[in-house]
Amino acid sequence: SQQGEEDPQALSIQEGENATMNCSYKTSINNLQWYRQNSGRGLVHLILIRSNEREKHSGRLRVTLDTSKKSSSLLITASRAADTASYFCATGRNNAGNMLTFGGGTRLMVKP
Amino acid sequence: DTAVSQTPKYLVTQMGNDKSIKCEQNLGHDTMYWYKQDSKKFLKIMFSYNNKELIINETVPNRFSPKSPDKAHLNLHINSLELGDSAVYFCASSQDTGYNSPLHFGNGTRLTVT
């Protein structure tokens, strides 16, 4: 089974609104990463948050991590049509070698 | 100046054939990977190489054989292709073997087996 599970599976919002995507995982982790995938393209790394961090920002992106609840959220503020993509969380564990385990992604559509 | 490039982008072939996908990275990274993305978008790691040595080999049929001639290249050869092999295959690289390194992905090879 997948280590990370994103929620919701699909999200449709209007341009200018905020988009929140959640990720839950099952075992302890050392870090959690978020990636974006545009249609027909490879994944692009967005943010890495370590297990001892609670929040991280990058431009319009804000990631939170709650290790007690084994969950993370990705917030995109003031969304744009160009943010339309699939967003994946990936977890890294030190007893899993250098393997990152990905969830199934949230498909975000931002309508202009 | 594409960082991780893989060829071909599309591959359509018949069951039973043998095919290869090539990957090259110009980032100077030590570690390279092959991931498989199914029709439901789930990404699963297949192999990981560090400095030409295999370090991860997930439960993948023996028909799949990775080859790393040098640390900038990781090719994937598939023998006796089956319908279930149809998927998008992604090559990726990272600075080191640690899971703390962001992965840089190629744009994928869409394999269709008929």
mmCIF file of C-alpha atoms in Angstrom:
data_model
loop_
_atom_site.group_PDB
_atom_site.id
_atom_site.type_symbol
_atom_site.label_atom_id
_atom_site.label_comp_id
_atom_site.label_asym_id
_atom_site.label_seq_id
_atom_site.Cartn_x
_atom_site.Cartn_y
_atom_site.Cartn_z
ATOM 1 C CA SER A 1 0.000 0.000 0.000
ATOM 2 C CA GLN A 2 1.090 3.575 -0.529
ATOM 3 C CA GLN A 3 2.847 5.286 2.353
ATOM 4 C CA GLY A 4 1.356 8.673 1.509
ATOM 5 C CA GLU A 5 -2.275 9.287 0.710
ATOM 6 C CA GLU A 6 -3.400 12.642 -0.634
ATOM 7 C CA ASP A 7 -6.778 14.137 0.039
ATOM 8 C CA PRO A 8 -8.806 15.200 -1.830
ATOM 9 C CA GLN A 9 -8.128 13.200 -4.971
ATOM 10 C CA ALA A 10 -9.392 16.096 -7.062
ATOM 11 C CA LEU A 11 -9.967 19.780 -6.339
ATOM 12 C CA SER A 12 -11.461 22.486 -8.546
ATOM 13 C CA ILE A 13 -11.271 26.168 -7.546
ATOM 14 C CA GLN A 14 -11.472 29.625 -9.092
ATOM 15 C CA GLU A 15 -8.396 31.691 -9.800
ATOM 16 C CA GLY A 16 -7.469 33.782 -6.783
ATOM 17 C CA GLU A 17 -8.793 31.280 -4.250
ATOM 18 C CA ASN A 18 -6.577 29.267 -1.936
ATOM 19 C CA ALA A 19 -6.067 25.543 -2.462
ATOM 20 C CA THR A 20 -5.351 23.146 0.375
ATOM 21 C CA MET A 21 -4.200 19.595 -0.165
ATOM 22 C CA ASN A 22 -3.578 17.073 2.579
ATOM 23 C CA CYS A 23 -1.279 14.093 2.887
ATOM 24 C CA SER A 24 -1.445 11.325 5.461
ATOM 25 C CA TYR A 25 1.148 8.649 5.998
ATOM 26 C CA LYS A 26 1.445 5.519 8.082
ATOM 27 C CA THR A 27 4.935 5.082 9.510
ATOM 28 C CA SER A 28 7.494 7.409 11.031
ATOM 29 C CA ILE A 29 9.393 9.565 8.570
ATOM 30 C CA ASN A 30 12.533 11.634 8.359
ATOM 31 C CA ASN A 31 11.187 14.122 5.872
ATOM 32 C CA LEU A 32 8.236 14.791 3.621
ATOM 33 C CA GLN A 33 8.436 16.307 0.156
ATOM 34 C CA TRP A 34 5.842 17.831 -2.136
ATOM 35 C CA TYR A 35 6.038 17.623 -5.906
ATOM 36 C CA ARG A 36 3.993 19.045 -8.790
ATOM 37 C CA GLN A 37 3.312 17.241 -12.053
ATOM 38 C CA ASN A 38 1.942 19.072 -15.060
ATOM 39 C CA SER A 39 0.121 16.993 -17.638
ATOM 40 C CA GLY A 40 2.532 14.957 -19.758
ATOM 41 C CA ARG A 41 5.581 16.069 -17.794
ATOM 42 C CA GLY A 42 7.814 14.805 -15.014
ATOM 43 C CA LEU A 43 7.479 15.678 -11.351
ATOM 44 C CA VAL A 44 8.991 18.903 -10.101
ATOM 45 C CA HIS A 45 10.170 19.258 -6.510
ATOM 46 C CA LEU A 46 8.426 22.018 -4.530
ATOM 47 C CA ILE A 47 9.326 21.796 -0.866
ATOM 48 C CA LEU A 48 11.061 19.424 1.570
ATOM 49 C CA ILE A 49 10.095 19.594 5.238
ATOM 50 C CA ARG A 50 12.024 17.650 7.844
ATOM 51 C CA SER A 51 10.397 15.744 10.688
ATOM 52 C CA ASN A 52 11.577 18.305 13.258
ATOM 53 C CA GLU A 53 10.002 21.185 11.316
ATOM 54 C CA ARG A 54 6.373 22.233 11.617
ATOM 55 C CA GLU A 55 5.961 24.755 8.835
ATOM 56 C CA LYS A 56 7.791 25.900 5.738
ATOM 57 C CA HIS A 57 7.125 28.579 3.139
ATOM 58 C CA SER A 58 8.191 29.060 -0.443
ATOM 59 C CA GLY A 59 6.595 31.932 -2.330
ATOM 60 C CA ARG A 60 2.844 31.240 -2.456
ATOM 61 C CA LEU A 61 3.328 27.756 -1.018
ATOM 62 C CA ARG A 62 2.988 26.895 2.639
ATOM 63 C CA VAL A 63 3.591 23.391 3.959
ATOM 64 C CA THR A 64 2.789 22.167 7.436
ATOM 65 C CA LEU A 65 3.776 18.910 9.082
ATOM 66 C CA ASP A 66 2.155 17.290 12.105
ATOM 67 C CA THR A 67 4.114 14.171 12.985
ATOM 68 C CA SER A 68 1.762 13.317 15.870
ATOM 69 C CA LYS A 69 -1.098 13.024 13.380
ATOM 70 C CA LYS A 70 1.152 11.714 10.603
ATOM 71 C CA SER A 71 -0.143 14.342 8.227
ATOM 72 C CA SER A 72 0.988 17.258 6.119
ATOM 73 C CA SER A 73 -0.789 19.957 4.178
ATOM 74 C CA LEU A 74 0.150 22.036 1.161
ATOM 75 C CA LEU A 75 -1.509 25.421 0.845
ATOM 76 C CA ILE A 76 -1.306 27.387 -2.396
ATOM 77 C CA THR A 77 -2.433 30.958 -1.861
ATOM 78 C CA ALA A 78 -3.920 33.225 -4.526
ATOM 79 C CA SER A 79 -4.034 30.386 -7.038
ATOM 80 C CA ARG A 80 -3.449 30.928 -10.740
ATOM 81 C CA ALA A 81 -4.548 28.949 -13.780
ATOM 82 C CA ALA A 82 -0.894 27.913 -14.176
ATOM 83 C CA ASP A 83 -1.119 26.086 -10.837
ATOM 84 C CA THR A 84 -3.352 23.496 -12.513
ATOM 85 C CA ALA A 85 -1.460 20.229 -12.043
ATOM 86 C CA SER A 86 -1.287 17.104 -9.897
ATOM 87 C CA TYR A 87 0.392 17.462 -6.531
ATOM 88 C CA PHE A 88 2.118 14.569 -4.790
ATOM 89 C CA CYS A 89 3.522 14.079 -1.342
ATOM 90 C CA ALA A 90 6.459 11.741 -0.831
ATOM 91 C CA THR A 91 7.891 10.436 2.407
ATOM 92 C CA GLY A 92 11.449 9.417 3.166
ATOM 93 C CA ARG A 93 12.428 7.032 5.928
ATOM 94 C CA ASN A 94 15.933 6.195 7.049
ATOM 95 C CA ASN A 95 15.134 2.511 7.283
ATOM 96 C CA ALA A 96 14.016 2.448 3.677
ATOM 97 C CA GLY A 97 17.313 3.318 2.074
ATOM 98 C CA ASN A 98 17.029 6.284 -0.190
ATOM 99 C CA MET A 99 13.571 5.356 -1.292
ATOM 100 C CA LEU A 100 10.923 8.013 -1.474
ATOM 101 C CA THR A 101 7.374 6.673 -1.320
ATOM 102 C CA PHE A 102 4.789 8.658 -3.244
ATOM 103 C CA GLY A 103 1.061 8.986 -2.782
ATOM 104 C CA GLY A 104 -1.482 8.959 -5.597
ATOM 105 C CA GLY A 105 -1.686 12.740 -5.871
ATOM 106 C CA THR A 106 -4.316 15.466 -5.811
ATOM 107 C CA ARG A 107 -5.460 16.755 -9.177
ATOM 108 C CA LEU A 108 -5.920 20.514 -8.873
ATOM 109 C CA MET A 109 -7.792 22.522 -11.474
ATOM 110 C CA VAL A 110 -7.742 26.293 -11.227
ATOM 111 C CA LYS A 111 -10.368 27.924 -13.408
ATOM 112 C CA PRO A 112 -9.605 31.347 -14.853
ATOM 113 C CA ASP B 1 20.191 22.061 -21.363
ATOM 114 C CA THR B 2 17.611 19.601 -20.053
ATOM 115 C CA ALA B 3 18.691 18.312 -16.645
ATOM 116 C CA VAL B 4 17.269 14.777 -16.878
ATOM 117 C CA SER B 5 16.433 13.570 -20.358
ATOM 118 C CA GLN B 6 14.962 10.254 -21.363
ATOM 119 C CA THR B 7 14.223 8.762 -24.749
ATOM 120 C CA PRO B 8 11.980 7.890 -26.363
ATOM 121 C CA LYS B 9 9.031 9.949 -25.131
ATOM 122 C CA TYR B 10 6.559 7.468 -26.597
ATOM 123 C CA LEU B 11 7.046 3.755 -27.202
ATOM 124 C CA VAL B 12 4.391 1.560 -28.783
ATOM 125 C CA THR B 13 5.255 -2.074 -29.218
ATOM 126 C CA GLN B 14 3.748 -5.539 -29.308
ATOM 127 C CA MET B 15 3.701 -8.164 -26.621
ATOM 128 C CA GLY B 16 6.809 -10.302 -26.525
ATOM 129 C CA ASN B 17 9.141 -7.649 -27.898
ATOM 130 C CA ASP B 18 12.252 -6.340 -26.155
ATOM 131 C CA LYS B 19 12.720 -2.578 -25.753
ATOM 132 C CA SER B 20 15.029 -0.127 -24.055
ATOM 133 C CA ILE B 21 14.571 3.324 -22.548
ATOM 134 C CA LYS B 22 17.566 5.582 -22.136
ATOM 135 C CA CYS B 23 18.181 8.219 -19.474
ATOM 136 C CA GLU B 24 20.896 10.805 -19.027
ATOM 137 C CA GLN B 25 21.398 13.501 -16.413
ATOM 138 C CA ASN B 26 23.752 16.469 -16.660
ATOM 139 C CA LEU B 27 23.386 17.585 -13.044
ATOM 140 C CA GLY B 28 26.451 15.741 -11.770
ATOM 141 C CA HIS B 29 24.257 13.713 -9.416
ATOM 142 C CA ASP B 30 25.465 10.472 -7.908
ATOM 143 C CA THR B 31 22.136 8.645 -7.724
ATOM 144 C CA MET B 32 19.656 7.745 -10.441
ATOM 145 C CA TYR B 33 16.276 6.031 -10.325
ATOM 146 C CA TRP B 34 13.582 4.424 -12.403
ATOM 147 C CA TYR B 35 9.966 4.950 -11.323
ATOM 148 C CA LYS B 36 6.807 3.500 -12.867
ATOM 149 C CA GLN B 37 3.571 5.527 -12.910
ATOM 150 C CA ASP B 38 0.405 3.566 -13.520
ATOM 151 C CA SER B 39 -2.868 4.713 -15.029
ATOM 152 C CA LYS B 40 -4.087 5.873 -11.605
ATOM 153 C CA LYS B 41 -1.000 8.093 -11.259
ATOM 154 C CA PHE B 42 0.599 6.041 -8.500
ATOM 155 C CA LEU B 43 4.379 6.263 -8.654
ATOM 156 C CA LYS B 44 6.397 3.262 -7.600
ATOM 157 C CA ILE B 45 10.164 2.989 -7.446
ATOM 158 C CA MET B 46 11.737 0.209 -9.464
ATOM 159 C CA PHE B 47 15.493 0.676 -9.208
ATOM 160 C CA SER B 48 18.075 2.996 -7.743
ATOM 161 C CA TYR B 49 21.732 3.268 -8.691
ATOM 162 C CA ASN B 50 24.503 5.134 -6.904
ATOM 163 C CA ASN B 51 27.729 5.674 -8.823
ATOM 164 C CA LYS B 52 26.878 2.851 -11.215
ATOM 165 C CA GLU B 53 26.019 0.405 -8.427
ATOM 166 C CA LEU B 54 22.553 -0.990 -7.790
ATOM 167 C CA ILE B 55 21.311 -0.018 -4.337
ATOM 168 C CA ILE B 56 17.562 -0.524 -4.578
ATOM 169 C CA ASN B 57 15.803 -3.217 -6.507
ATOM 170 C CA GLU B 58 12.153 -3.346 -5.637
ATOM 171 C CA THR B 59 9.917 -6.240 -6.508
ATOM 172 C CA VAL B 60 10.242 -5.986 -10.247
ATOM 173 C CA PRO B 61 10.080 -8.912 -12.708
ATOM 174 C CA ASN B 62 13.429 -10.176 -13.949
ATOM 175 C CA ARG B 63 12.364 -9.065 -17.412
ATOM 176 C CA PHE B 64 13.366 -5.550 -16.325
ATOM 177 C CA SER B 65 17.109 -4.974 -16.250
ATOM 178 C CA PRO B 66 18.712 -1.619 -15.523
ATOM 179 C CA LYS B 67 22.177 -0.783 -16.791
ATOM 180 C CA SER B 68 24.362 2.104 -15.726
ATOM 181 C CA PRO B 69 27.417 2.544 -17.975
ATOM 182 C CA ASP B 70 28.461 5.605 -15.953
ATOM 183 C CA LYS B 71 26.915 7.698 -13.215
ATOM 184 C CA ALA B 72 25.299 10.066 -15.723
ATOM 185 C CA HIS B 73 23.368 7.337 -17.496
ATOM 186 C CA LEU B 74 20.819 4.762 -16.390
ATOM 187 C CA ASN B 75 19.076 2.740 -19.061
ATOM 188 C CA LEU B 76 16.166 0.356 -18.649
ATOM 189 C CA HIS B 77 15.855 -2.754 -20.777
ATOM 190 C CA ILE B 78 12.629 -4.727 -20.810
ATOM 191 C CA ASN B 79 12.415 -8.253 -22.224
ATOM 192 C CA SER B 80 9.310 -10.094 -23.369
ATOM 193 C CA LEU B 81 6.976 -7.142 -22.917
ATOM 194 C CA GLU B 82 3.528 -7.826 -21.459
ATOM 195 C CA LEU B 83 0.292 -5.845 -21.590
ATOM 196 C CA GLY B 84 0.665 -4.988 -17.901
ATOM 197 C CA ASP B 85 3.940 -3.214 -18.578
ATOM 198 C CA SER B 86 2.013 -0.370 -20.196
ATOM 199 C CA ALA B 87 2.683 2.695 -18.050
ATOM 200 C CA VAL B 88 4.729 5.865 -17.923
ATOM 201 C CA TYR B 89 8.321 5.261 -16.847
ATOM 202 C CA PHE B 90 10.219 8.099 -15.208
ATOM 203 C CA CYS B 91 13.926 8.453 -14.754
ATOM 204 C CA ALA B 92 15.116 10.671 -11.889
ATOM 205 C CA SER B 93 18.340 11.696 -10.204
ATOM 206 C CA SER B 94 19.392 13.146 -6.859
ATOM 207 C CA GLN B 95 22.535 14.617 -5.371
ATOM 208 C CA ASP B 96 23.262 11.680 -3.106
ATOM 209 C CA THR B 97 21.748 8.476 -1.854
ATOM 210 C CA GLY B 98 19.993 10.150 1.019
ATOM 211 C CA TYR B 99 16.223 10.475 0.946
ATOM 212 C CA ASN B 100 16.852 14.074 2.005
ATOM 213 C CA SER B 101 17.774 15.021 -1.545
ATOM 214 C CA PRO B 102 15.073 16.307 -3.852
ATOM 215 C CA LEU B 103 14.568 14.209 -6.946
ATOM 216 C CA HIS B 104 14.872 15.670 -10.437
ATOM 217 C CA PHE B 105 12.639 13.855 -12.904
ATOM 218 C CA GLY B 106 12.738 13.404 -16.646
ATOM 219 C CA ASN B 107 9.550 13.961 -18.640
ATOM 220 C CA GLY B 108 8.707 10.292 -18.841
ATOM 221 C CA THR B 109 8.407 7.567 -21.461
ATOM 222 C CA ARG B 110 4.873 6.435 -22.188
ATOM 223 C CA LEU B 111 5.065 2.737 -22.992
ATOM 224 C CA THR B 112 2.070 1.110 -24.678
ATOM 225 C CA VAL B 113 2.132 -2.630 -25.187
ATOM 226 C CA THR B 114 -0.456 -3.978 -27.638
#
